[in-house]
Amino acid sequence: MERVIVAMQDPDMGMKMRNQRLLITVIPHAMTGNDVIEWLIQKYNITEEEARHLGGLLVQYGYIYPLREPRSLLLRSDDSPYRFQTPYFWTSSRWPATELDYAIYLAKKNIRKQGELVDYEKENYSILHKRINHTWDFVVMQAREQLRASKQRRKADRIVLECQEQAYWLINKPCVNMPLYYHYTTLGRNRVKSSICLESFMKYSEQYLHHDPIMSGCLPSNPWISDDTSHWTINTDMVGIPTRLRVERWSFSFMELLNDSMGRREFMIYLEKEFSAENLCFWVACEDLRHGESSKIILKVEEVYKNFLAPGAARWVNIDSKTMERTLEGIKRPHRFIMDDAQMHIYFLMKKDSYPRNLTSRTPTLAIVPQETKKSVFPFMRRQRHSSPSPAMVTQATEDDGKAKGAGPTGTSSTTNSQI
Amino acid sequence: VSIYTPDLQNILSLLFFLLPASALTTGIYMIFSTKPEMATQEIQPNETLTNLKAESDTLKTKLEDERAKLHDVELHQVAEKVDGLGQFIMKTRRTLKGHGNKVLCMDWCKDKRRIVSSSQDGKVIVWDAFTTNKEHAVTMPCTWVMACAYAPSGCAVACGGLDNKCSVYPLSLDKNENLAAKKKSVAMHTNYLSACSFTNSDMQILTSSGDGTCALWDVESGQLLQSFHGHAADVLCLDLAPSETGNTFVSGGCDKKANVWDMRSGQCIQSFETHESDINSVRYYPSGDAFASGSDDATCRLYDLRADREVAIYSKESIIFGASSVDFSLSGRLLFGGYNDYTINVWDVLKGTRVSILFGHENRVSTLRLSPDGTAFCSGSWDHTLRVRDRGVITWATFPKGPHSQGER
């Protein structure tokens, strides 16, 4: 199609263009529908029917747009004026149209003249407003900026630009809600054979069997059965010596290691020895950004950039140039997911490299295997059930003291004689 | 500008990403056509919708065919080499009494012993389930508090229901203080709140609603961060994926569909429609590669995300009431299902057989969750109580051998 369009605009063999009148404004470099059909017949030696069909497609795909009745994307074989779409707006060069651009376009229209949005545009506007609400300020700001810039152009140019933009968005609305689109993409999805997937369930269940208290019991005893909270005490976040089962779990997957604060601490010590601790620090900072308060996003992004990404940063992380480029570009418009690519890169770096080496080279962590609690001779005599400090209280205390307190049963025992 | 010159054939195959401009919209669908001429004709809305429906159905069939091609073995076949589990005995270890009406929802605290529960009469109670003490109580301004969740820090709870909102209550240390005073409204839907969950931190909440959408909210500002559209009816449940990248969640609805969503983009990335009725509960398998669902069609099903299909159905002819709530044991070997016939059925996930049926509740089981360290599970019921249960006597015959082997007498 673009080959055809380029040929149409050839200075020697292309179409003769002239000024067309649109209401009271004169639009330069326009042609009539008739001109287009004539030219196609001439150039390709085809019938009028075929020329009309081909020309119609050129209009459908936005390479030529009508000046009169812009919403009707037909090629009329009369003196209706048409124009070539500027290559900037060609579908191929700008595809895919982003929701953000479309939102800005709709916002511009809305600001320019209230009620100028057509029904489906109003609908899309509200759907987009809900969906990308977190960047809506940016959208409005951009829209205002663009409107201001366009006011400084000559009227003819401005109308041309508006026509071009309108034509572009008529063709290229992003799929705001499109179930069929979903079906087509799912058809192309990569699927894994059932035998492989199901095998992994066997492996997983087997691997975690002894970690599953309902399947295998737990040591020294299940607190709900024995009323003894030792099992919880020896497994708190920052206990002195971890249990053997807990340490074993760190070797199951990188995620298990990171999810356990003790495992993470051990891993950090290892990375420090390897002079690659900045990777884990970066990952932690990115998690904090992703799950933290919206109000602190900009501040956190700046911190991350300063500490990890800026040239000469104290803890510079080694990311591939493409990801780095993309991230640095994205930092100009910071949002909570801006570090995702970089974070994933570093995560997989640690997972594929540092984590396995840590597993093999690690000196065995000191770990305990708790003794099973002997059940009392009189099983119907229940122990006292001790209460524990509320997590809210523990956190408060931490904030007050600035010291971490181990969470465990304290002296206060408020037992109840509730019936089972 | 680099000139990309596709010929017409390629353009037509790219049609899926372009929309002919004569978009005559009806409802929320863009009229989509594979024939460009359609765009230039007068379009009869009914006619085009019929075409669309036909096209959609053809695609769905194609999709099922594609999925079936890679399904070379059934789960129970692969599980033949695994030892059977025998019969399990589960015992109730705690009964929490205090709600004056139907218990609708509960959630565990990360400290493995505290619980928050909500009920039909608007009461939300925080318990130390271990001692059975009530620690906090809030009365919501609405009835039918269908959703409640504990914050990861343990410092707050979120709840909501017929008020169409999700509110966060910081848990005060001062027992005399009125919790309701510090309440913070976070989520606003246009219909009832069916489920809510904190994401990895106290700062964001994910909600699902009777208005057919799910949404992600910033707790501090109450701002909507992302919304998820795609269900055709009420969304009843959701669960966050325990994956490495931590960016997806699954939801189930009255449209019989279970959808997997990307939290960042708001897109539905996978969809499963094999249930025959409302999906009341969804829960991820511990590895994050699959999820289970419980439905009013009296079955629980397992869906594998990589195979992109349903891989197991847990059902029995004698089970004719809907499953309201499901959860896995820590290793994923057991699936617990709470049902509307007052029972809890425990399934062997791999073999597809039932290993236990638990009685005790005197009305529907409405909610069920495993404790964070897997030592017990809690069920809430319309009989106003919550029960914490775990394994009863383990006989040597049924106990799996292992390095940390031990038994309970």
XYZ file of C-alpha atoms in Angstrom, chain B residues 246-395:
150
model
C 4.168 -11.299 41.534
C 2.055 -9.566 38.986
C -0.987 -11.687 38.339
C -4.159 -12.757 40.039
C -7.134 -14.955 39.231
C -10.805 -14.104 39.624
C -13.986 -16.174 39.358
C -17.469 -14.989 38.620
C -21.123 -15.674 38.039
C -20.375 -15.871 34.325
C -18.769 -19.302 35.070
C -15.414 -17.931 34.006
C -12.126 -17.863 35.806
C -9.884 -15.093 34.476
C -6.190 -14.575 35.053
C -5.178 -10.907 35.010
C -1.994 -8.920 34.638
C -2.077 -6.379 37.470
C 0.131 -3.932 35.694
C -1.697 -3.620 32.370
C -5.202 -4.562 33.444
C -5.379 -7.144 30.664
C -6.986 -10.525 30.991
C -4.218 -12.909 29.981
C -5.995 -16.246 30.337
C -9.571 -17.351 30.690
C -11.173 -20.668 31.568
C -14.813 -21.530 31.135
C -15.571 -25.126 32.032
C -17.714 -24.781 35.138
C -21.430 -25.117 34.736
C -22.371 -22.525 37.279
C -21.104 -19.617 39.385
C -17.519 -19.866 40.575
C -17.550 -19.079 44.288
C -13.904 -19.500 45.139
C -10.506 -19.573 43.448
C -7.170 -20.437 45.010
C -3.684 -20.808 43.556
C -1.751 -24.036 43.850
C 1.276 -23.285 46.087
C 3.728 -23.257 43.165
C 1.637 -20.717 41.293
C 1.442 -22.899 38.172
C -2.193 -23.808 38.642
C -5.294 -22.828 40.537
C -8.364 -24.567 41.936
C -11.932 -23.360 41.809
C -15.111 -24.233 43.685
C -18.474 -23.752 42.074
C -22.226 -24.000 42.520
C -22.122 -26.909 40.070
C -20.924 -29.048 43.041
C -17.462 -29.560 41.597
C -13.996 -28.264 42.301
C -11.631 -28.080 39.365
C -7.921 -27.690 38.831
C -6.632 -25.504 35.991
C -3.029 -25.596 34.841
C -1.761 -22.244 33.597
C 1.050 -23.531 31.406
C -1.066 -26.197 29.733
C -3.791 -23.564 29.563
C -6.584 -26.003 30.409
C -8.600 -27.722 33.096
C -6.663 -30.789 34.274
C -8.820 -32.291 37.010
C -12.373 -32.332 38.314
C -13.105 -33.178 41.932
C -16.631 -34.426 42.188
C -18.778 -37.259 43.414
C -22.313 -38.217 42.574
C -23.184 -37.936 46.236
C -22.051 -34.305 46.346
C -24.868 -32.231 44.922
C -24.448 -28.933 46.719
C -22.189 -26.159 45.613
C -18.644 -25.651 46.855
C -18.316 -22.238 48.433
C -14.662 -22.129 49.352
C -11.432 -23.980 48.518
C -7.830 -24.048 49.700
C -4.745 -26.261 49.323
C -2.611 -27.807 52.019
C 0.950 -26.499 52.107
C 2.381 -29.143 49.764
C -0.573 -28.890 47.421
C -1.389 -32.551 47.879
C -4.708 -31.902 49.594
C -7.563 -29.680 48.474
C -10.059 -28.640 51.111
C -13.539 -27.681 49.929
C -16.282 -26.155 52.037
C -19.729 -26.954 50.708
C -23.270 -25.681 51.033
C -24.405 -29.028 52.462
C -22.596 -28.142 55.711
C -19.647 -30.448 55.034
C -15.991 -30.112 54.147
C -14.606 -32.547 51.607
C -10.879 -33.173 51.490
C -9.535 -34.249 48.102
C -6.302 -35.937 47.013
C -5.293 -33.384 44.380
C -3.174 -35.831 42.391
C -5.394 -38.901 42.398
C -8.691 -37.079 42.308
C -10.180 -39.104 45.144
C -11.798 -37.882 48.314
C -9.813 -38.682 51.447
C -12.105 -37.258 54.049
C -15.535 -35.809 54.668
C -15.889 -33.589 57.709
C -19.065 -32.894 59.573
C -19.587 -30.534 62.438
C -20.991 -27.354 61.051
C -24.724 -26.963 61.390
C -25.198 -24.822 58.334
C -23.414 -23.916 55.101
C -19.674 -23.597 55.117
C -19.085 -20.180 53.619
C -15.358 -19.684 53.941
C -12.269 -21.829 54.394
C -8.566 -21.036 54.604
C -5.363 -22.777 55.508
C -3.199 -21.105 58.159
C -0.043 -19.401 56.822
C 2.269 -22.195 58.008
C -0.126 -24.971 57.088
C -0.569 -26.282 60.621
C -4.355 -26.006 60.539
C -7.264 -24.737 58.527
C -10.207 -22.637 59.574
C -13.764 -22.833 58.282
C -16.514 -20.294 58.828
C -20.177 -21.151 58.575
C -23.696 -19.822 58.500
C -24.069 -21.561 61.887
C -22.320 -18.481 63.373
C -19.138 -20.321 64.282
C -15.597 -20.801 63.014
C -13.723 -24.040 63.470
C -10.005 -24.596 63.392
C -9.110 -28.126 62.389
C -6.191 -30.292 61.512
C -5.072 -33.879 61.282
C -6.286 -36.301 63.872
C -4.573 -39.544 64.712
C -1.897 -40.525 62.236
C -1.480 -44.275 62.153
